[in-house]
Tab-separated table of C-alpha atoms in Angstrom:
chain	number	residue	atom	x	y	z
A	1	MET	CA	-4.867	-2.637	28.265
A	2	SER	CA	-1.831	-0.383	27.912
A	3	ASP	CA	-2.705	3.239	27.153
A	4	ALA	CA	-0.572	6.083	25.864
A	5	ARG	CA	-1.813	9.585	25.159
A	6	HIS	CA	0.286	11.885	23.064
A	7	VAL	CA	-0.147	15.480	21.989
A	8	SER	CA	2.470	15.878	19.271
A	9	LEU	CA	4.316	19.130	18.763
A	10	GLU	CA	3.948	18.552	15.015
A	11	LEU	CA	0.417	17.141	14.784
A	12	PRO	CA	-2.328	19.685	15.554
A	13	PHE	CA	-4.566	17.139	17.294
A	14	GLU	CA	-4.491	14.495	20.004
A	15	THR	CA	-3.653	10.894	19.195
A	16	ARG	CA	-4.441	8.091	21.603
A	17	THR	CA	-2.867	4.675	21.048
A	18	PHE	CA	-3.462	1.593	23.161
A	19	ARG	CA	-3.055	-2.159	22.891
A	20	LEU	CA	-5.835	-4.466	24.074
A	21	GLU	CA	-5.190	-7.713	25.946
A	22	ASN	CA	-5.867	-9.686	22.754
A	23	GLY	CA	-3.046	-7.775	21.026
A	24	LEU	CA	-5.118	-5.406	18.874
A	25	VAL	CA	-3.438	-1.991	18.503
A	26	VAL	CA	-5.914	0.913	18.380
A	27	THR	CA	-5.176	4.529	17.450
A	28	LEU	CA	-7.845	7.194	17.899
A	29	MET	CA	-7.555	10.711	16.486
A	30	PRO	CA	-10.550	12.685	17.777
A	31	ARG	CA	-11.068	15.861	15.766
A	32	PRO	CA	-14.234	17.569	17.034
A	33	ALA	CA	-14.139	20.300	14.381
A	34	LEU	CA	-14.524	17.755	11.561
A	35	HIS	CA	-17.864	16.135	10.734
A	36	GLN	CA	-16.636	13.092	8.819
A	37	THR	CA	-15.071	10.081	10.505
A	38	TYR	CA	-12.892	7.557	8.702
A	39	ALA	CA	-12.059	4.198	10.296
A	40	MET	CA	-9.795	1.401	9.061
A	41	PHE	CA	-9.379	-2.129	10.433
A	42	ALA	CA	-6.380	-3.762	8.755
A	43	THR	CA	-4.328	-6.924	8.919
A	44	ARG	CA	-0.653	-7.401	8.168
A	45	TYR	CA	-1.450	-9.842	5.380
A	46	GLY	CA	-1.151	-9.177	1.646
A	47	SER	CA	-0.669	-10.926	-1.663
A	48	VAL	CA	3.065	-11.546	-1.143
A	49	ASP	CA	2.334	-13.692	1.963
A	50	ARG	CA	1.694	-16.804	-0.120
A	51	ALA	CA	4.048	-19.085	1.881
A	52	PHE	CA	4.386	-19.199	5.653
A	53	ARG	CA	5.265	-21.517	8.540
A	54	THR	CA	3.140	-22.004	11.659
A	55	ASP	CA	3.836	-24.582	14.396
A	56	GLY	CA	6.695	-25.971	12.353
A	57	LYS	CA	4.521	-26.660	9.294
A	58	VAL	CA	5.050	-24.911	5.966
A	59	HIS	CA	1.961	-23.762	4.043
A	60	GLU	CA	2.054	-22.723	0.383
A	61	MET	CA	-1.079	-21.017	-0.924
A	62	PRO	CA	-2.370	-20.288	-4.437
A	63	ASP	CA	-1.718	-16.778	-5.739
A	64	GLY	CA	-4.511	-14.303	-5.013
A	65	ILE	CA	-5.752	-15.923	-1.804
A	66	ALA	CA	-5.442	-12.765	0.352
A	67	HIS	CA	-7.591	-10.848	-2.138
A	68	PHE	CA	-10.049	-13.769	-2.323
A	69	LEU	CA	-10.365	-13.712	1.470
A	70	GLU	CA	-11.099	-9.980	1.359
A	71	HIS	CA	-14.057	-10.718	-0.935
A	72	LYS	CA	-15.406	-13.432	1.361
A	73	MET	CA	-15.357	-11.255	4.483
A	74	PHE	CA	-18.440	-9.442	3.169
A	75	GLU	CA	-20.370	-12.732	3.024
A	76	ASP	CA	-22.490	-12.719	6.168
A	77	PRO	CA	-25.734	-14.756	6.420
A	78	GLU	CA	-26.994	-12.539	9.242
A	79	MET	CA	-26.530	-9.147	7.628
A	80	ASP	CA	-25.916	-7.380	4.338
A	81	VAL	CA	-22.753	-5.528	5.347
A	82	PHE	CA	-23.097	-2.788	2.735
A	83	ALA	CA	-26.780	-2.232	3.585
A	84	ARG	CA	-26.022	-2.149	7.319
A	85	PHE	CA	-23.644	0.789	6.892
A	86	ALA	CA	-25.769	2.520	4.231
A	87	ALA	CA	-28.864	2.385	6.466
A	88	HIS	CA	-27.100	4.751	8.851
A	89	GLY	CA	-25.511	7.037	6.267
A	90	ALA	CA	-22.078	5.440	6.025
A	91	SER	CA	-20.217	3.625	3.265
A	92	VAL	CA	-17.908	0.626	3.607
A	93	ASP	CA	-15.308	-0.982	1.370
A	94	ALA	CA	-11.983	-2.856	1.410
A	95	TYR	CA	-8.783	-3.349	-0.542
A	96	THR	CA	-5.826	-5.702	-0.665
A	97	THR	CA	-2.248	-4.587	-1.314
A	98	PHE	CA	0.991	-6.515	-1.644
A	99	ASP	CA	1.535	-6.439	2.136
A	100	HIS	CA	-1.751	-5.693	3.898
A	101	THR	CA	-5.549	-5.947	3.653
A	102	ALA	CA	-7.785	-3.155	4.931
A	103	TYR	CA	-11.514	-2.735	5.664
A	104	TYR	CA	-12.835	0.780	6.173
A	105	PHE	CA	-15.909	2.962	6.515
A	106	SER	CA	-16.608	6.683	6.357
A	107	GLY	CA	-19.599	8.407	7.880
A	108	THR	CA	-20.796	11.477	9.748
A	109	GLY	CA	-23.001	10.020	12.471
A	110	GLU	CA	-23.593	6.987	14.706
A	111	ILE	CA	-19.868	6.286	14.723
A	112	ALA	CA	-20.023	3.964	17.741
A	113	LYS	CA	-22.519	1.727	15.914
A	114	HIS	CA	-20.371	1.668	12.747
A	115	VAL	CA	-17.201	0.812	14.686
A	116	GLY	CA	-18.985	-2.150	16.261
A	117	THR	CA	-20.261	-3.332	12.872
A	118	LEU	CA	-16.769	-3.013	11.341
A	119	LEU	CA	-15.227	-5.126	14.104
A	120	ASP	CA	-18.020	-7.703	13.984
A	121	PHE	CA	-18.041	-8.427	10.268
A	122	VAL	CA	-14.251	-8.630	9.952
A	123	GLN	CA	-13.971	-10.835	13.045
A	124	SER	CA	-16.350	-13.495	11.757
A	125	ILE	CA	-16.237	-15.580	8.618
A	126	HIS	CA	-18.826	-17.622	6.762
A	127	LEU	CA	-17.375	-20.066	4.249
A	128	THR	CA	-19.144	-22.861	2.410
A	129	ASP	CA	-18.042	-24.898	-0.585
A	130	GLU	CA	-20.882	-23.282	-2.534
A	131	ASN	CA	-20.097	-19.634	-1.761
A	132	VAL	CA	-16.359	-20.208	-2.383
A	133	GLU	CA	-17.073	-21.689	-5.821
A	134	LYS	CA	-19.449	-18.809	-6.641
A	135	GLU	CA	-16.801	-16.240	-5.738
A	136	LYS	CA	-14.298	-17.748	-8.171
A	137	GLY	CA	-16.407	-16.646	-11.133
A	138	ILE	CA	-16.769	-13.120	-9.756
A	139	ILE	CA	-13.032	-12.748	-9.182
A	140	ALA	CA	-12.210	-14.215	-12.614
A	141	GLN	CA	-14.268	-11.438	-14.211
A	142	GLU	CA	-12.410	-8.870	-12.104
A	143	ILE	CA	-9.046	-10.305	-13.209
A	144	HIS	CA	-10.041	-10.121	-16.894
A	145	MET	CA	-11.096	-6.475	-16.478
A	146	VAL	CA	-7.855	-5.533	-14.725
A	147	ASN	CA	-5.714	-7.346	-17.304
A	148	ASP	CA	-7.395	-5.329	-20.053
A	149	HIS	CA	-6.450	-2.012	-18.423
A	150	PRO	CA	-3.352	-0.592	-20.165
A	151	ASP	CA	-1.940	1.223	-17.125
A	152	ARG	CA	-2.279	-1.816	-14.868
A	153	ARG	CA	-0.805	-4.035	-17.572
A	154	ALA	CA	2.187	-1.714	-17.973
A	155	TYR	CA	2.729	-1.643	-14.204
A	156	MET	CA	2.653	-5.422	-13.744
A	157	GLU	CA	4.813	-6.037	-16.812
A	158	LEU	CA	7.487	-3.791	-15.295
A	159	LEU	CA	7.390	-5.664	-11.969
A	160	ARG	CA	7.644	-8.990	-13.797
A	161	ALA	CA	10.742	-7.699	-15.584
A	162	MET	CA	12.205	-6.280	-12.366
A	163	TYR	CA	11.811	-9.301	-10.054
A	164	HIS	CA	13.083	-12.834	-10.593
A	165	VAL	CA	11.088	-14.736	-7.974
A	166	HIS	CA	9.714	-12.342	-5.328
A	167	PRO	CA	5.890	-12.629	-5.248
A	168	VAL	CA	5.515	-8.871	-5.786
A	169	ARG	CA	5.852	-9.771	-9.480
A	170	ILE	CA	2.469	-11.569	-9.281
A	171	ASP	CA	-0.766	-9.608	-9.561
A	172	ILE	CA	-2.547	-9.124	-6.225
A	173	ALA	CA	-5.676	-10.889	-7.499
A	174	GLY	CA	-3.655	-13.859	-8.808
A	175	THR	CA	-4.602	-15.537	-12.072
A	176	VAL	CA	-7.821	-17.207	-13.173
A	177	GLU	CA	-6.042	-20.557	-12.791
A	178	SER	CA	-4.671	-19.858	-9.285
A	179	VAL	CA	-8.055	-18.583	-8.087
A	180	GLN	CA	-9.696	-21.782	-9.332
A	181	ALA	CA	-7.281	-23.762	-7.115
A	182	ILE	CA	-8.273	-21.986	-3.867
A	183	THR	CA	-10.236	-24.105	-1.375
A	184	LYS	CA	-12.467	-23.339	1.589
A	185	GLU	CA	-9.954	-25.024	3.918
A	186	GLN	CA	-7.088	-22.838	2.666
A	187	LEU	CA	-9.143	-19.666	3.139
A	188	LEU	CA	-10.015	-20.686	6.693
A	189	LEU	CA	-6.368	-21.429	7.530
A	190	CYS	CA	-5.259	-18.003	6.231
A	191	TYR	CA	-8.075	-16.289	8.124
A	192	GLU	CA	-7.197	-18.010	11.414
A	193	THR	CA	-3.489	-17.265	10.904
A	194	PHE	CA	-3.535	-13.633	9.813
A	195	TYR	CA	-6.797	-12.184	11.155
A	196	HIS	CA	-5.879	-12.655	14.819
A	197	PRO	CA	-6.205	-9.275	16.653
A	198	SER	CA	-2.488	-9.340	17.479
A	199	ASN	CA	-1.757	-9.076	13.735
A	200	MET	CA	-4.160	-6.182	13.171
A	201	VAL	CA	-4.582	-2.447	13.781
A	202	LEU	CA	-7.652	-0.234	14.107
A	203	VAL	CA	-7.209	3.463	13.291
A	204	ILE	CA	-10.024	6.031	13.497
A	205	ALA	CA	-9.906	9.779	12.775
A	206	GLY	CA	-12.725	12.307	12.808
A	207	GLY	CA	-15.499	13.914	14.775
A	208	PHE	CA	-16.136	11.501	17.653
A	209	ASP	CA	-15.707	11.309	21.397
A	210	ALA	CA	-12.520	9.334	22.085
A	211	ASP	CA	-13.632	8.062	25.512
A	212	GLU	CA	-16.913	6.742	24.098
A	213	ILE	CA	-15.251	5.005	21.111
A	214	ALA	CA	-12.485	3.516	23.262
A	215	HIS	CA	-15.147	2.051	25.559
A	216	VAL	CA	-17.096	0.630	22.575
A	217	ILE	CA	-13.962	-1.071	21.235
A	218	GLU	CA	-12.919	-2.496	24.602
A	219	GLU	CA	-16.420	-3.798	25.316
A	220	ASN	CA	-16.755	-5.313	21.827
A	221	GLN	CA	-13.443	-7.149	22.077
A	222	ALA	CA	-14.012	-8.309	25.669
A	223	LYS	CA	-17.124	-10.220	24.522
A	224	LYS	CA	-15.108	-12.257	22.004
A	225	SER	CA	-12.680	-15.077	22.601
A	226	PHE	CA	-9.633	-15.755	20.474
A	227	GLU	CA	-7.145	-18.601	20.350
A	228	GLU	CA	-3.534	-17.901	21.299
A	229	PRO	CA	-1.886	-15.960	18.439
A	230	PRO	CA	-0.013	-18.245	16.051
A	231	SER	CA	3.707	-17.776	15.599
A	232	ILE	CA	3.952	-16.739	11.937
A	233	GLU	CA	7.127	-17.065	9.886
A	234	ARG	CA	6.647	-15.534	6.441
A	235	LEU	CA	8.637	-17.317	3.758
A	236	TYR	CA	9.976	-15.496	0.695
A	237	PRO	CA	12.278	-16.849	-2.013
A	238	GLU	CA	15.767	-15.360	-2.142
A	239	GLU	CA	15.596	-12.505	-4.636
A	240	PRO	CA	18.782	-11.454	-6.511
A	241	PRO	CA	19.548	-7.724	-6.122
A	242	THR	CA	19.716	-7.099	-9.874
A	243	PRO	CA	16.672	-6.917	-12.202
A	244	ALA	CA	15.496	-10.048	-14.022
A	245	ARG	CA	15.586	-8.151	-17.330
A	246	SER	CA	16.817	-4.693	-18.308
A	247	ARG	CA	14.374	-4.219	-21.198
A	248	HIS	CA	10.847	-5.584	-21.656
A	249	TRP	CA	8.546	-4.749	-24.578
A	250	VAL	CA	4.941	-6.060	-24.692
A	251	HIS	CA	2.441	-5.689	-27.541
A	252	PHE	CA	-1.087	-4.847	-26.429
A	253	PRO	CA	-4.203	-3.310	-28.096
A	254	VAL	CA	-3.546	0.310	-27.013
A	255	GLN	CA	-3.788	3.530	-29.001
A	256	GLN	CA	-0.655	5.050	-27.500
A	257	PRO	CA	2.430	3.374	-25.992
A	258	ARG	CA	3.032	3.457	-22.207
A	259	LEU	CA	6.623	3.584	-21.016
A	260	LEU	CA	7.691	2.844	-17.445
A	261	VAL	CA	11.279	3.025	-16.242
A	262	GLY	CA	11.935	1.355	-12.899
A	263	TRP	CA	14.774	1.015	-10.391
A	264	LYS	CA	14.905	-1.878	-7.968
A	265	GLU	CA	15.928	-1.591	-4.324
A	266	ALA	CA	18.236	-4.395	-3.201
A	267	ASN	CA	16.315	-4.707	0.090
A	268	GLY	CA	13.155	-3.593	1.809
A	269	ALA	CA	13.108	-1.571	5.031
A	270	SER	CA	11.033	-1.180	8.173
A	271	GLY	CA	10.318	1.216	10.998
A	272	SER	CA	12.138	4.551	11.118
A	273	ASN	CA	14.512	3.490	8.316
A	274	LEU	CA	11.508	2.993	6.033
A	275	ILE	CA	10.111	6.442	6.836
A	276	GLU	CA	13.478	8.145	6.299
A	277	GLN	CA	14.154	6.385	2.985
A	278	ASP	CA	10.594	6.870	1.731
A	279	THR	CA	10.713	10.587	2.556
A	280	ALA	CA	14.128	11.091	0.935
A	281	MET	CA	12.915	9.443	-2.284
A	282	THR	CA	9.696	11.476	-2.331
A	283	ILE	CA	11.690	14.730	-2.222
A	284	LEU	CA	14.223	13.458	-4.749
A	285	LEU	CA	11.599	12.357	-7.312
A	286	GLU	CA	9.759	15.659	-6.980
A	287	ALA	CA	13.002	17.553	-7.669
A	288	LEU	CA	13.952	15.342	-10.627
A	289	PHE	CA	10.612	14.687	-12.329
A	290	GLY	CA	7.935	16.844	-10.645
A	291	PRO	CA	5.705	19.253	-12.619
A	292	THR	CA	7.803	22.240	-11.523
A	293	SER	CA	11.079	20.700	-12.719
A	294	ALA	CA	12.746	21.924	-15.897
A	295	PHE	CA	13.004	18.334	-17.137
A	296	TYR	CA	9.246	17.732	-16.898
A	297	GLN	CA	8.521	20.990	-18.740
A	298	SER	CA	10.966	20.153	-21.535
A	299	LEU	CA	9.335	16.736	-22.082
A	300	LEU	CA	5.902	18.338	-22.122
A	301	ASP	CA	6.973	21.116	-24.531
A	302	GLU	CA	8.464	18.565	-26.939
A	303	GLY	CA	5.303	16.442	-26.910
A	304	LEU	CA	7.158	13.425	-25.511
A	305	VAL	CA	4.745	13.087	-22.566
A	306	ASP	CA	1.335	14.315	-21.485
A	307	LYS	CA	0.344	15.621	-18.057
A	308	GLY	CA	-0.078	12.052	-16.830
A	309	PHE	CA	3.707	11.639	-16.703
A	310	SER	CA	4.631	10.913	-13.086
A	311	ALA	CA	7.114	9.337	-10.700
A	312	GLY	CA	6.502	7.259	-7.583
A	313	TYR	CA	8.258	5.208	-4.942
A	314	GLN	CA	7.110	2.080	-3.121
A	315	LEU	CA	8.922	0.655	-0.095
A	316	SER	CA	7.846	-2.259	2.041
A	317	ASN	CA	9.552	-4.680	4.462
A	318	THR	CA	10.727	-7.056	1.708
A	319	PHE	CA	10.867	-5.021	-1.505
A	320	GLY	CA	11.112	-1.504	-2.924
A	321	TYR	CA	11.173	0.234	-6.291
A	322	THR	CA	10.896	3.546	-8.120
A	323	LEU	CA	8.690	4.010	-11.208
A	324	VAL	CA	8.810	6.894	-13.711
A	325	GLY	CA	6.838	7.214	-16.933
A	326	GLY	CA	3.495	7.541	-18.689
A	327	ASN	CA	2.022	7.844	-22.163
A	328	THR	CA	4.437	8.704	-24.951
A	329	PRO	CA	4.476	8.510	-28.759
A	330	HIS	CA	8.167	7.568	-28.679
A	331	PRO	CA	9.045	5.182	-25.806
A	332	ASP	CA	12.660	4.646	-26.888
A	333	VAL	CA	13.314	8.391	-27.112
A	334	LEU	CA	11.706	9.030	-23.721
A	335	ALA	CA	13.725	6.232	-22.109
A	336	GLU	CA	16.954	7.687	-23.474
A	337	ARG	CA	16.003	11.177	-22.215
A	338	ILE	CA	15.335	9.859	-18.704
A	339	GLN	CA	18.642	7.964	-18.660
A	340	SER	CA	20.702	10.932	-19.849
A	341	HIS	CA	18.916	13.276	-17.401
A	342	LEU	CA	19.813	11.017	-14.482
A	343	ALA	CA	23.393	10.587	-15.683
A	344	ARG	CA	23.851	14.382	-15.551
A	345	GLU	CA	22.176	14.700	-12.159
A	346	ARG	CA	24.234	11.875	-10.652
A	347	GLU	CA	27.383	13.621	-11.888
A	348	ARG	CA	26.607	17.093	-10.530
A	349	GLY	CA	23.882	16.366	-7.930
A	350	ILE	CA	20.529	18.150	-7.727
A	351	ASP	CA	21.004	21.773	-6.745
A	352	GLU	CA	20.004	23.446	-3.500
A	353	GLU	CA	17.190	25.467	-5.089
A	354	ALA	CA	15.493	22.408	-6.640
A	355	PHE	CA	15.879	20.449	-3.399
A	356	GLU	CA	14.352	23.185	-1.222
A	357	ARG	CA	11.506	23.771	-3.688
A	358	ALA	CA	10.689	20.048	-3.661
A	359	ARG	CA	10.932	19.747	0.117
A	360	LYS	CA	8.613	22.720	0.696
A	361	LYS	CA	6.123	21.316	-1.793
A	362	ILE	CA	6.100	17.902	-0.103
A	363	MET	CA	5.832	19.519	3.320
A	364	GLY	CA	2.833	21.563	2.121
A	365	ARG	CA	1.224	18.431	0.705
A	366	VAL	CA	1.686	16.544	3.993
A	367	LEU	CA	0.316	19.419	6.089
A	368	MET	CA	-2.723	19.755	3.792
A	369	SER	CA	-3.328	16.018	4.066
A	370	LEU	CA	-3.746	16.362	7.829
A	371	ASP	CA	-7.202	17.765	7.076
A	372	GLN	CA	-8.089	14.653	5.050
A	373	ASN	CA	-8.983	11.853	7.451
A	374	ALA	CA	-8.938	9.177	4.749
A	375	PHE	CA	-5.386	10.044	3.631
A	376	LEU	CA	-4.208	10.345	7.225
A	377	VAL	CA	-5.633	6.975	8.312
A	378	ARG	CA	-4.478	5.071	5.204
A	379	ASN	CA	-0.904	6.289	5.532
A	380	TRP	CA	-0.886	5.770	9.295
A	381	VAL	CA	-2.025	2.164	8.835
A	382	ALA	CA	0.542	1.471	6.101
A	383	TYR	CA	3.438	2.832	8.173
A	384	VAL	CA	2.454	1.012	11.379
A	385	LEU	CA	1.962	-2.316	9.584
A	386	ARG	CA	5.437	-1.881	8.103
A	387	GLY	CA	6.989	-1.611	11.532
A	388	ALA	CA	6.956	2.136	12.227
A	389	GLU	CA	6.066	3.473	15.642
A	390	ALA	CA	2.528	4.565	16.385
A	391	PHE	CA	3.299	8.257	15.830
A	392	ALA	CA	4.465	7.622	12.290
A	393	PHE	CA	3.000	10.689	10.660
A	394	ALA	CA	4.726	13.004	13.112
A	395	ASP	CA	7.947	11.215	12.210
A	396	VAL	CA	7.374	11.971	8.518
A	397	ILE	CA	7.141	15.679	9.320
A	398	ALA	CA	10.276	15.516	11.465
A	399	VAL	CA	12.215	13.756	8.698
A	400	LEU	CA	11.052	16.344	6.160
A	401	GLN	CA	12.312	19.119	8.420
A	402	THR	CA	15.748	17.560	8.865
A	403	MET	CA	16.368	16.014	5.424
A	404	THR	CA	19.549	17.344	3.809
A	405	LEU	CA	20.605	17.931	0.217
A	406	GLU	CA	23.557	15.604	0.790
A	407	ARG	CA	21.260	12.764	1.850
A	408	ALA	CA	19.005	13.256	-1.199
A	409	ASN	CA	21.990	13.203	-3.569
A	410	ALA	CA	23.356	10.109	-1.827
A	411	ARG	CA	20.056	8.338	-2.481
A	412	LEU	CA	20.170	9.497	-6.141
A	413	ARG	CA	23.579	7.885	-6.654
A	414	GLU	CA	22.949	4.689	-4.687
A	415	HIS	CA	19.470	3.892	-6.051
A	416	LEU	CA	18.825	5.500	-9.467
A	417	ARG	CA	21.664	3.677	-11.244
A	418	ASP	CA	21.755	2.201	-14.740
A	419	ASP	CA	22.691	-1.284	-13.519
A	420	ASN	CA	19.488	-1.745	-11.504
A	421	MET	CA	17.209	-0.088	-14.063
A	422	VAL	CA	14.410	-1.708	-16.087
A	423	ILE	CA	12.845	-0.168	-19.183
A	424	SER	CA	9.401	-1.572	-19.919
A	425	ALA	CA	6.847	-0.528	-22.513
A	426	VAL	CA	3.377	-1.547	-23.635
A	427	VAL	CA	3.140	-0.759	-27.346
A	428	PRO	CA	0.296	-1.134	-29.890
A	429	SER	CA	-0.098	-4.644	-31.242
């Protein structure tokens, strides 16, 4: 086991990161003053990993298989996973994203017991033809519910217009048809490929004794045997840098139209580059579209948007995009306003006052989040699985402190351009 202890100048608590002999990376953030503990056990495996090569053999999987596998991990003939955590005052759940799958619990006591249970249920799998078939019906219902949600529909329609072939354009849960095609053998292959400890991280923050929890983890893992980690080559189709379509209108049974305007990154990023680019875009979007911006207030005053209008940025190793929008009675008018606003800002650049106001607001938000273990752990996991160093959150603070107005304006002109923009709307049918 390699062990590194680090007391960051920026982070007001100790972090301890170590890698076990089986490859599992563990980060502990003991915070004795806090009662709640939040733990996350995550694998670098999401919905976009639908094709991969191991031992020279290419495997192509049905859409939605990573999410399907997440469902099946809670199937344990020896214990009701939810009841096991609830019996000791904790709650457990999981989620699948485009690029990772995470299992987590939160609780205020018996943390050593919960950590052991988390490791045990994720590191075992119980698949039968019968329980796989049963799960297909459950997931089909979930897909129908999600497809009926206007905000989710608007979001996925934009990604389908933005991407030609990259699997980020496919819903994380897949389709009813693709889920029906999933087999027990495919689920087992994906589990054995992507749930090896060397492809996973365990991050825990809260009121626990770090020495005790480290010992529990080491002892738990030492009792288990794992095959040699497979060499994984993830296979993605070659995605053109330009959007598939510039305009996409969909009719749907909604009371009010939803407009989303998106900008596509030509490439993804990883490690420190990902943190720097993500931070620059967060400041930039706050300055351009945040609630304290003059543009946001003008849209609100004119009744073109409601308070749900927002902007966000997503960056992963193989894709990235910006989204701006929300409910509006006039999607074409709102789209034109956003375009003309950006044209002016690209010409003159955002001013120093707006930049500093946005940076201070983001810095305040990050510092406040340090008191929220769930936010801290989720972001830590996402950064590390995308190739950042173990002290990722400290790096975010450092980048915020050193970000310049010139860098933010450079990102504005290189990313928020008309030629990589998509306008997508869900309008009443």
